[in-house]
PDB file of C-alpha atoms and ligand atoms in Angstrom:
ATOM      1  CA  MET Q  17      92.830 129.837  46.452  1.00 80.00           C
ATOM      2  CA  THR Q  18      95.878 129.637  48.749  1.00 94.00           C
ATOM      3  CA  THR Q  19      95.601 127.567  51.743  1.00 97.00           C
ATOM      4  CA  SER Q  20      96.064 129.540  54.950  1.00 98.00           C
ATOM      5  CA  ILE Q  21      95.883 127.694  58.130  1.00 98.00           C
ATOM      6  CA  LEU Q  22      95.541 129.592  61.304  1.00 98.00           C
ATOM      7  CA  VAL Q  23      96.586 127.518  64.321  1.00 98.00           C
ATOM      8  CA  ILE Q  24      95.043 128.452  67.582  1.00 98.00           C
ATOM      9  CA  GLY Q  25      97.063 126.966  70.609  1.00 97.00           C
ATOM     10  CA  ALA Q  26     100.140 127.505  68.463  1.00 97.00           C
ATOM     11  CA  THR Q  27     102.503 127.558  71.307  1.00 96.00           C
ATOM     12  CA  GLY Q  28     101.411 124.406  72.762  1.00 96.00           C
ATOM     13  CA  ARG Q  29     102.702 120.897  71.971  1.00 97.00           C
ATOM     14  CA  THR Q  30     100.186 120.009  69.356  1.00 98.00           C
ATOM     15  CA  GLY Q  31     100.192 123.304  67.872  1.00 98.00           C
ATOM     16  CA  GLN Q  32     103.965 123.283  67.171  1.00 97.00           C
ATOM     17  CA  GLN Q  33     103.569 119.962  65.587  1.00 98.00           C
ATOM     18  CA  LEU Q  34     100.790 121.159  63.401  1.00 98.00           C
ATOM     19  CA  ILE Q  35     103.173 124.195  62.253  1.00 98.00           C
ATOM     20  CA  LYS Q  36     105.940 121.620  61.612  1.00 98.00           C
ATOM     21  CA  ALA Q  37     103.799 119.466  59.649  1.00 98.00           C
ATOM     22  CA  ALA Q  38     102.414 122.239  57.497  1.00 98.00           C
ATOM     23  CA  ASN Q  39     105.869 123.554  56.867  1.00 97.00           C
ATOM     24  CA  GLU Q  40     107.141 120.067  55.657  1.00 97.00           C
ATOM     25  CA  HIS Q  41     104.112 119.243  53.583  1.00 97.00           C
ATOM     26  CA  PRO Q  42     104.891 119.192  49.773  1.00 97.00           C
ATOM     27  CA  ASP Q  43     102.075 121.852  49.217  1.00 96.00           C
ATOM     28  CA  HIS Q  44     103.725 124.284  51.497  1.00 94.00           C
ATOM     29  CA  PRO Q  45     100.523 125.854  52.763  1.00 98.00           C
ATOM     30  CA  GLN Q  46     100.660 129.116  54.451  1.00 98.00           C
ATOM     31  CA  VAL Q  47     100.608 128.458  58.371  1.00 98.00           C
ATOM     32  CA  HIS Q  48      99.957 131.140  60.867  1.00 98.00           C
ATOM     33  CA  ALA Q  49     100.492 130.911  64.534  1.00 98.00           C
ATOM     34  CA  PHE Q  50      97.733 132.466  66.793  1.00 98.00           C
ATOM     35  CA  ALA Q  51      99.192 132.939  70.435  1.00 96.00           C
ATOM     36  CA  ARG Q  52      98.886 134.950  73.474  1.00 97.00           C
ATOM     37  CA  ASN Q  53     102.681 135.335  74.029  1.00 94.00           C
ATOM     38  CA  PRO Q  54     104.422 135.127  70.719  1.00 92.00           C
ATOM     39  CA  GLN Q  55     107.663 135.629  72.581  1.00 91.00           C
ATOM     40  CA  SER Q  56     107.263 132.164  74.282  1.00 88.00           C
ATOM     41  CA  PHE Q  57     107.677 130.505  70.900  1.00 90.00           C
ATOM     42  CA  PRO Q  58     110.865 128.492  70.352  1.00 93.00           C
ATOM     43  CA  SER Q  59     112.611 130.274  67.434  1.00 94.00           C
ATOM     44  CA  GLU Q  60     112.915 127.217  65.431  1.00 95.00           C
ATOM     45  CA  ILE Q  61     109.020 127.025  65.370  1.00 96.00           C
ATOM     46  CA  ALA Q  62     108.431 130.725  64.923  1.00 95.00           C
ATOM     47  CA  GLU Q  63     110.678 130.743  61.700  1.00 97.00           C
ATOM     48  CA  LYS Q  64     108.457 127.921  60.170  1.00 97.00           C
ATOM     49  CA  CYS Q  65     105.239 130.196  60.376  1.00 98.00           C
ATOM     50  CA  THR Q  66     104.223 132.580  57.679  1.00 98.00           C
ATOM     51  CA  SER Q  67     103.110 135.012  60.414  1.00 97.00           C
ATOM     52  CA  VAL Q  68     102.651 135.096  64.059  1.00 97.00           C
ATOM     53  CA  GLN Q  69      99.483 136.619  65.316  1.00 98.00           C
ATOM     54  CA  LYS Q  70      99.190 137.833  68.992  1.00 98.00           C
ATOM     55  CA  GLY Q  71      95.800 137.219  70.524  1.00 98.00           C
ATOM     56  CA  ASP Q  72      93.688 135.659  73.034  1.00 98.00           C
ATOM     57  CA  ALA Q  73      91.277 132.865  71.812  1.00 98.00           C
ATOM     58  CA  LEU Q  74      88.564 133.945  74.304  1.00 98.00           C
ATOM     59  CA  VAL Q  75      88.375 137.486  72.562  1.00 98.00           C
ATOM     60  CA  ALA Q  76      86.356 137.494  69.475  1.00 98.00           C
ATOM     61  CA  ASP Q  77      87.728 140.828  68.079  1.00 98.00           C
ATOM     62  CA  GLN Q  78      91.472 139.298  68.384  1.00 98.00           C
ATOM     63  CA  VAL Q  79      90.556 136.066  66.536  1.00 98.00           C
ATOM     64  CA  TYR Q  80      88.635 138.160  63.825  1.00 98.00           C
ATOM     65  CA  ASP Q  81      91.744 140.524  63.444  1.00 98.00           C
ATOM     66  CA  ALA Q  82      93.899 137.255  62.880  1.00 98.00           C
ATOM     67  CA  LEU Q  83      91.386 135.858  60.504  1.00 98.00           C
ATOM     68  CA  VAL Q  84      91.563 139.024  58.389  1.00 98.00           C
ATOM     69  CA  ALA Q  85      95.331 139.376  58.676  1.00 98.00           C
ATOM     70  CA  THR Q  86      96.048 135.877  57.446  1.00 98.00           C
ATOM     71  CA  LYS Q  87      93.299 135.591  54.901  1.00 98.00           C
ATOM     72  CA  ALA Q  88      92.508 132.256  56.627  1.00 98.00           C
ATOM     73  CA  THR Q  89      90.928 129.381  54.767  1.00 98.00           C
ATOM     74  CA  HIS Q  90      91.380 126.989  57.647  1.00 98.00           C
ATOM     75  CA  ILE Q  91      91.451 127.151  61.495  1.00 98.00           C
ATOM     76  CA  VAL Q  92      93.091 124.342  63.445  1.00 98.00           C
ATOM     77  CA  ILE Q  93      92.138 124.453  67.141  1.00 98.00           C
ATOM     78  CA  ALA Q  94      94.546 122.768  69.439  1.00 98.00           C
ATOM     79  CA  ILE Q  95      93.760 124.765  72.701  1.00 97.00           C
ATOM     80  CA  GLY Q  96      94.062 123.612  76.165  1.00 96.00           C
ATOM     81  CA  VAL Q  97      95.627 123.934  79.643  1.00 92.00           C
ATOM     82  CA  PRO Q  98      98.985 121.964  79.710  1.00 88.00           C
ATOM     83  CA  ASN Q  99      98.821 118.794  81.985  1.00 87.00           C
ATOM     84  CA  SER Q 100      95.682 119.882  83.720  1.00 92.00           C
ATOM     85  CA  THR Q 101      92.453 117.687  84.114  1.00 93.00           C
ATOM     86  CA  ALA Q 102      90.830 120.177  86.377  1.00 96.00           C
ATOM     87  CA  PRO Q 103      87.370 121.439  85.519  1.00 95.00           C
ATOM     88  CA  SER Q 104      87.792 124.060  82.604  1.00 95.00           C
ATOM     89  CA  THR Q 105      85.574 125.923  80.154  1.00 97.00           C
ATOM     90  CA  LEU Q 106      88.177 127.245  77.921  1.00 98.00           C
ATOM     91  CA  ARG Q 107      87.641 124.818  75.053  1.00 98.00           C
ATOM     92  CA  GLY Q 108      83.853 125.625  75.255  1.00 98.00           C
ATOM     93  CA  ASP Q 109      84.246 129.503  75.820  1.00 98.00           C
ATOM     94  CA  SER Q 110      86.891 129.899  72.957  1.00 98.00           C
ATOM     95  CA  ALA Q 111      84.536 128.068  70.750  1.00 98.00           C
ATOM     96  CA  GLU Q 112      82.086 130.694  71.262  1.00 98.00           C
ATOM     97  CA  ALA Q 113      84.569 133.537  70.581  1.00 98.00           C
ATOM     98  CA  ILE Q 114      85.971 131.704  67.557  1.00 98.00           C
ATOM     99  CA  ILE Q 115      82.545 131.208  66.014  1.00 98.00           C
ATOM    100  CA  GLU Q 116      81.508 134.720  66.794  1.00 98.00           C
ATOM    101  CA  ALA Q 117      84.764 135.968  64.852  1.00 98.00           C
ATOM    102  CA  MET Q 118      83.961 133.582  62.042  1.00 98.00           C
ATOM    103  CA  LYS Q 119      80.401 135.028  61.562  1.00 98.00           C
ATOM    104  CA  ARG Q 120      81.708 138.440  60.907  1.00 98.00           C
ATOM    105  CA  TYR Q 121      84.586 137.010  58.470  1.00 97.00           C
ATOM    106  CA  PRO Q 122      83.248 137.492  55.114  1.00 96.00           C
ATOM    107  CA  LYS Q 123      85.087 134.244  53.784  1.00 95.00           C
ATOM    108  CA  PRO Q 124      84.236 130.726  54.285  1.00 96.00           C
ATOM    109  CA  VAL Q 125      86.677 128.928  56.862  1.00 98.00           C
ATOM    110  CA  LYS Q 126      86.966 125.290  57.575  1.00 98.00           C
ATOM    111  CA  THR Q 127      87.754 124.161  61.023  1.00 98.00           C
ATOM    112  CA  VAL Q 128      89.755 121.320  62.514  1.00 98.00           C
ATOM    113  CA  ILE Q 129      89.092 120.849  66.166  1.00 98.00           C
ATOM    114  CA  ILE Q 130      91.585 118.612  68.315  1.00 98.00           C
ATOM    115  CA  SER Q 131      89.172 117.012  70.666  1.00 98.00           C
ATOM    116  CA  ALA Q 132      89.816 113.847  72.723  1.00 98.00           C
ATOM    117  CA  LEU Q 133      88.688 110.218  72.471  1.00 97.00           C
ATOM    118  CA  GLY Q 134      85.919 109.938  75.045  1.00 97.00           C
ATOM    119  CA  ALA Q 135      84.098 113.037  73.975  1.00 97.00           C
ATOM    120  CA  SER Q 136      80.459 112.909  72.614  1.00 97.00           C
ATOM    121  CA  ASP Q 137      79.614 109.177  72.544  1.00 94.00           C
ATOM    122  CA  THR Q 138      82.822 107.801  72.064  1.00 96.00           C
ATOM    123  CA  LYS Q 139      84.369 105.263  74.429  1.00 95.00           C
ATOM    124  CA  ILE Q 140      87.769 104.718  75.950  1.00 94.00           C
ATOM    125  CA  GLN Q 141      87.832 100.876  76.248  1.00 92.00           C
ATOM    126  CA  PHE Q 142      90.922  99.008  77.466  1.00 86.00           C
ATOM    127  CA  GLY Q 143      90.975  95.760  79.507  1.00 82.00           C
ATOM    128  CA  PHE Q 144      90.807  95.539  83.181  1.00 83.00           C
ATOM    129  CA  GLY Q 145      88.783  98.810  83.637  1.00 87.00           C
ATOM    130  CA  VAL Q 146      91.595 100.945  82.510  1.00 88.00           C
ATOM    131  CA  GLY Q 147      89.574 102.808  80.111  1.00 88.00           C
ATOM    132  CA  MET Q 148      86.974 103.622  82.823  1.00 91.00           C
ATOM    133  CA  VAL Q 149      89.783 104.944  85.124  1.00 93.00           C
ATOM    134  CA  ILE Q 150      90.968 107.141  82.215  1.00 92.00           C
ATOM    135  CA  TYR Q 151      87.615 108.308  81.464  1.00 92.00           C
ATOM    136  CA  TYR Q 152      87.311 109.291  85.151  1.00 95.00           C
ATOM    137  CA  ILE Q 153      90.450 111.220  85.147  1.00 95.00           C
ATOM    138  CA  LEU Q 154      89.601 113.004  82.162  1.00 95.00           C
ATOM    139  CA  ARG Q 155      86.015 113.661  82.741  1.00 96.00           C
ATOM    140  CA  HIS Q 156      86.177 117.574  83.280  1.00 97.00           C
ATOM    141  CA  LEU Q 157      88.241 117.989  80.110  1.00 96.00           C
ATOM    142  CA  LEU Q 158      85.909 115.736  78.203  1.00 97.00           C
ATOM    143  CA  LYS Q 159      82.896 117.739  79.129  1.00 97.00           C
ATOM    144  CA  ASP Q 160      84.712 120.785  77.901  1.00 98.00           C
ATOM    145  CA  HIS Q 161      85.407 119.139  74.692  1.00 98.00           C
ATOM    146  CA  ASP Q 162      81.813 118.086  74.412  1.00 98.00           C
ATOM    147  CA  ARG Q 163      80.734 121.638  74.688  1.00 98.00           C
ATOM    148  CA  GLN Q 164      83.402 122.694  72.044  1.00 98.00           C
ATOM    149  CA  GLU Q 165      82.299 120.114  69.595  1.00 98.00           C
ATOM    150  CA  ALA Q 166      78.508 120.858  70.143  1.00 98.00           C
ATOM    151  CA  SER Q 167      79.139 124.607  69.473  1.00 98.00           C
ATOM    152  CA  PHE Q 168      80.919 123.889  66.072  1.00 98.00           C
ATOM    153  CA  LEU Q 169      78.569 121.083  65.008  1.00 98.00           C
ATOM    154  CA  ASP Q 170      75.792 123.687  65.368  1.00 98.00           C
ATOM    155  CA  TYR Q 171      77.806 126.395  63.589  1.00 98.00           C
ATOM    156  CA  TYR Q 172      78.389 124.039  60.651  1.00 98.00           C
ATOM    157  CA  ASN Q 173      74.951 122.551  60.706  1.00 97.00           C
ATOM    158  CA  ASP Q 174      74.318 123.695  57.214  1.00 96.00           C
ATOM    159  CA  ASN Q 175      77.763 123.107  55.912  1.00 97.00           C
ATOM    160  CA  GLU Q 176      78.816 119.826  57.415  1.00 96.00           C
ATOM    161  CA  LYS Q 177      81.927 119.516  55.191  1.00 97.00           C
ATOM    162  CA  GLY Q 178      83.343 122.582  56.933  1.00 98.00           C
ATOM    163  CA  LEU Q 179      84.128 120.779  60.069  1.00 98.00           C
ATOM    164  CA  LEU Q 180      86.481 117.975  61.055  1.00 98.00           C
ATOM    165  CA  ILE Q 181      86.568 116.873  64.543  1.00 98.00           C
ATOM    166  CA  VAL Q 182      89.624 114.984  65.648  1.00 98.00           C
ATOM    167  CA  ARG Q 183      89.538 112.795  68.742  1.00 98.00           C
ATOM    168  CA  PRO Q 184      92.977 111.366  69.496  1.00 98.00           C
ATOM    169  CA  THR Q 185      93.953 109.001  72.253  1.00 97.00           C
ATOM    170  CA  GLY Q 186      96.707 110.194  74.669  1.00 96.00           C
ATOM    171  CA  LEU Q 187      99.151 112.433  72.903  1.00 97.00           C
ATOM    172  CA  VAL Q 188     102.877 111.636  73.102  1.00 97.00           C
ATOM    173  CA  ASP Q 189     106.044 113.255  71.669  1.00 97.00           C
ATOM    174  CA  GLY Q 190     109.233 111.829  70.365  1.00 95.00           C
ATOM    175  CA  GLN Q 191     107.606 108.563  68.937  1.00 94.00           C
ATOM    176  CA  GLU Q 192     106.777 110.010  65.426  1.00 94.00           C
ATOM    177  CA  GLY Q 193     107.037 107.817  62.389  1.00 94.00           C
ATOM    178  CA  SER Q 194     104.251 105.478  63.174  1.00 92.00           C
ATOM    179  CA  LYS Q 195     101.213 104.937  60.999  1.00 95.00           C
ATOM    180  CA  VAL Q 196      97.939 106.380  62.362  1.00 97.00           C
ATOM    181  CA  LEU Q 197      94.817 104.302  62.630  1.00 97.00           C
ATOM    182  CA  LEU Q 198      91.254 105.624  62.485  1.00 98.00           C
ATOM    183  CA  PHE Q 199      88.748 103.620  64.493  1.00 97.00           C
ATOM    184  CA  ASP Q 200      85.055 103.940  65.377  1.00 95.00           C
ATOM    185  CA  GLY Q 201      85.236 104.934  69.004  1.00 95.00           C
ATOM    186  CA  GLN Q 202      82.883 102.340  70.248  1.00 94.00           C
ATOM    187  CA  GLY Q 203      84.890  99.032  70.436  1.00 92.00           C
ATOM    188  CA  ARG Q 204      88.290  98.269  72.055  1.00 93.00           C
ATOM    189  CA  THR Q 205      90.655 101.241  71.651  1.00 95.00           C
ATOM    190  CA  PRO Q 206      93.488 100.255  69.449  1.00 95.00           C
ATOM    191  CA  SER Q 207      96.228 102.165  71.320  1.00 95.00           C
ATOM    192  CA  LEU Q 208      96.430 104.353  74.260  1.00 93.00           C
ATOM    193  CA  THR Q 209      98.709 106.847  72.375  1.00 96.00           C
ATOM    194  CA  VAL Q 210      99.307 108.595  69.287  1.00 98.00           C
ATOM    195  CA  ASP Q 211     102.359 110.827  68.480  1.00 98.00           C
ATOM    196  CA  ARG Q 212     101.451 114.546  68.047  1.00 98.00           C
ATOM    197  CA  TYR Q 213     103.462 114.938  64.818  1.00 98.00           C
ATOM    198  CA  ASP Q 214     102.059 111.840  63.245  1.00 98.00           C
ATOM    199  CA  MET Q 215      98.472 113.108  64.037  1.00 98.00           C
ATOM    200  CA  ALA Q 216      99.369 116.724  62.824  1.00 98.00           C
ATOM    201  CA  ALA Q 217     100.685 115.214  59.598  1.00 98.00           C
ATOM    202  CA  TRP Q 218      97.591 113.466  59.079  1.00 98.00           C
ATOM    203  CA  VAL Q 219      95.545 116.670  59.803  1.00 98.00           C
ATOM    204  CA  VAL Q 220      97.751 118.801  57.462  1.00 98.00           C
ATOM    205  CA  ASN Q 221      97.114 116.097  54.589  1.00 98.00           C
ATOM    206  CA  GLN Q 222      93.323 116.450  55.099  1.00 98.00           C
ATOM    207  CA  ILE Q 223      93.607 120.213  54.846  1.00 98.00           C
ATOM    208  CA  ALA Q 224      95.962 120.201  51.998  1.00 97.00           C
ATOM    209  CA  ASN Q 225      93.952 117.617  49.925  1.00 96.00           C
ATOM    210  CA  ASP Q 226      90.532 118.719  51.002  1.00 94.00           C
ATOM    211  CA  GLY Q 227      90.202 115.064  52.372  1.00 96.00           C
ATOM    212  CA  ASP Q 228      87.123 113.089  52.860  1.00 97.00           C
ATOM    213  CA  CYS Q 229      87.162 113.379  56.690  1.00 98.00           C
ATOM    214  CA  PHE Q 230      85.767 116.825  56.618  1.00 98.00           C
ATOM    215  CA  GLY Q 231      82.148 116.314  57.777  1.00 98.00           C
ATOM    216  CA  LYS Q 232      83.231 113.628  60.106  1.00 98.00           C
ATOM    217  CA  ALA Q 233      84.382 113.073  63.671  1.00 98.00           C
ATOM    218  CA  ILE Q 234      87.567 111.017  63.580  1.00 98.00           C
ATOM    219  CA  ASN Q 235      88.807 108.845  66.377  1.00 98.00           C
ATOM    220  CA  ILE Q 236      92.656 108.392  65.834  1.00 98.00           C
ATOM    221  CA  SER Q 237      95.518 106.394  67.580  1.00 98.00           C
ATOM    222  CA  LYS Q 238      98.868 104.927  66.861  1.00 97.00           C
ATOM    223  CA  ALA Q 239      98.553 101.809  64.402  1.00 94.00           C
ATOM    224  CA  VAL Q 240      99.329  98.637  66.219  1.00 85.00           C
TER     225      VAL Q 240
HETATM  226  N1  NAP R 305      97.309 115.746  76.201  1.00 92.22           N
HETATM  227  C1  NAP R 305      96.890 114.663  75.876  1.00 92.22           C
HETATM  228  O1  NAP R 305      97.079 113.559  75.850  1.00 92.22           O
HETATM  229  C2  NAP R 305      95.625 114.796  74.941  1.00 92.22           C
HETATM  230  C3  NAP R 305      94.969 113.896  74.414  1.00 92.22           C
HETATM  231  C4  NAP R 305      93.595 113.996  73.653  1.00 92.22           C
HETATM  232  C5  NAP R 305      93.350 115.219  73.340  1.00 92.22           C
HETATM  233  N2  NAP R 305      93.974 116.352  73.927  1.00 92.22           N
HETATM  234  C6  NAP R 305      93.529 117.694  73.659  1.00 92.22           C
HETATM  235  O2  NAP R 305      94.468 118.269  72.648  1.00 92.22           O
HETATM  236  C7  NAP R 305      94.399 119.583  72.665  1.00 92.22           C
HETATM  237  C8  NAP R 305      95.833 120.287  72.682  1.00 92.22           C
HETATM  238  O3  NAP R 305      96.603 119.573  73.643  1.00 92.22           O
HETATM  239  P1  NAP R 305      98.097 119.751  73.704  1.00 92.22           P
HETATM  240  O4  NAP R 305      98.350 118.963  75.085  1.00 92.22           O
HETATM  241  O5  NAP R 305      98.879 119.673  72.648  1.00 92.22           O
HETATM  242  O6  NAP R 305      98.067 121.306  74.247  1.00 92.22           O
HETATM  243  P2  NAP R 305      99.043 122.168  75.291  1.00 92.22           P
HETATM  244  O7  NAP R 305     100.446 121.686  75.196  1.00 92.22           O
HETATM  245  O8  NAP R 305      98.468 121.983  76.598  1.00 92.22           O
HETATM  246  O9  NAP R 305      98.802 123.636  74.733  1.00 92.22           O
HETATM  247  C9  NAP R 305      97.681 124.308  74.862  1.00 92.22           C
HETATM  248  C10 NAP R 305      97.841 125.541  74.103  1.00 92.22           C
HETATM  249  O10 NAP R 305      96.541 126.216  74.241  1.00 92.22           O
HETATM  250  C11 NAP R 305      97.139 127.706  74.373  1.00 92.22           C
HETATM  251  N3  NAP R 305      95.939 128.540  75.002  1.00 92.22           N
HETATM  252  C12 NAP R 305      95.414 128.406  76.149  1.00 92.22           C
HETATM  253  N4  NAP R 305      94.553 129.378  76.523  1.00 92.22           N
HETATM  254  C13 NAP R 305      94.554 130.159  75.278  1.00 92.22           C
HETATM  255  C14 NAP R 305      93.748 131.403  74.994  1.00 92.22           C
HETATM  256  N5  NAP R 305      92.913 131.789  75.864  1.00 92.22           N
HETATM  257  N6  NAP R 305      94.088 131.948  73.787  1.00 92.22           N
HETATM  258  C15 NAP R 305      94.869 131.245  73.010  1.00 92.22           C
HETATM  259  N7  NAP R 305      95.703 130.224  73.272  1.00 92.22           N
HETATM  260  C16 NAP R 305      95.389 129.535  74.354  1.00 92.22           C
HETATM  261  C17 NAP R 305      98.254 127.617  75.112  1.00 92.22           C
HETATM  262  O11 NAP R 305      98.945 128.863  75.054  1.00 92.22           O
HETATM  263  P3  NAP R 305      99.835 129.672  75.916  1.00 92.22           P
HETATM  264  O12 NAP R 305     101.100 129.236  75.531  1.00 92.22           O
HETATM  265  O13 NAP R 305      99.500 131.032  75.835  1.00 92.22           O
HETATM  266  O14 NAP R 305      99.474 129.028  77.514  1.00 92.22           O
HETATM  267  C18 NAP R 305      98.858 126.473  74.455  1.00 92.22           C
HETATM  268  O15 NAP R 305      99.574 127.097  73.061  1.00 92.22           O
HETATM  269  C19 NAP R 305      93.668 119.915  74.037  1.00 92.22           C
HETATM  270  O16 NAP R 305      92.355 120.319  73.780  1.00 92.22           O
HETATM  271  C20 NAP R 305      93.572 118.572  74.770  1.00 92.22           C
HETATM  272  O17 NAP R 305      92.467 118.533  75.483  1.00 92.22           O
HETATM  273  C21 NAP R 305      95.068 116.170  74.625  1.00 92.22           C
END
C-alpha cells in the first residue's frame, strides 16, 4: 500500500518541516497538505506536496473529503495557534472533528499527534524552578493537548498501534542536524529545545518504517 500522509496544520512551522522531511525521505511517501488558506503556503513548500487540500480541521466533513481525496494512510496533526499561550480548545475540538471523519472513512488510518512535553503525566524539569515556570506559562496549551491526547487514546483503545503521540520540548527552527533524544518525561528534561526539522524527520521515519514507537507516547528533545 502506498504511504499517503495528510498533514493537518500544514502551513505552520512544524507542518512545513514535516512536508520537507517526507519529501526528502528515500521512500518518497506521498505527502498532502491540509490547510485553511492554501494561498498562504510558500511556493517552495507547496511544490513539495503531492496535493494541497483546502479545509478547516474543526469541520469533520472537510477532513473526511481530504481523507478520501488523498487515500490517506496516515494523519499527522501539527495544529496550533502561533505564539499563543492563551486558553484554547483548538486541539481538543479538532481532535473530535478528525475522529468523526476517520470513523466514516472506510480505510484504517494511523495518527501522529504533535503534542507537547508537560502534557498528560509528563514533567518539565529544569533546575532552579525553570521547568515550573515554563509549565505555568504553557498551562492552557497543555490542558488542550491533554484533551487532544485523551480523545485519540480513546479512539485507538482497541488498536493502540494506530497512534503515536509525540511530545517535544520547545520547538525551534534553523538548528537542524542534531540527533534527537527520546526520554521518559519524568526525570530531568535533557534539553529545553528540539529543532522542528529534526523532529519531523524522526516522525517521517517512524511512518515510513512502521516504527516501533506506534502505540506509545514519546517525549523528544535535542540530544545533548
Ligand atoms: N512552539 C513550540 O515550542 C511547541 C513546543 C511543543 C509543542 N508544540 C505544539 O506543536 C504544535 C505545532 O506547533 P507549531 O508552533 O509548529 O505550529 P504553528 O506554527 O503555530 O502552526 C499552527 C498551524 O495550525 C493551523 N491551524 C490552526 N487552526 C486550524 C484549523 N481550524 N484548521 C486547520 N489548520 C489550522 C495553522 O493554519 P493557518 O495557517 O490556517 O492559521 C497553522 O498551519 C502545536 O500543537 C503546539 O502546541 C509547540
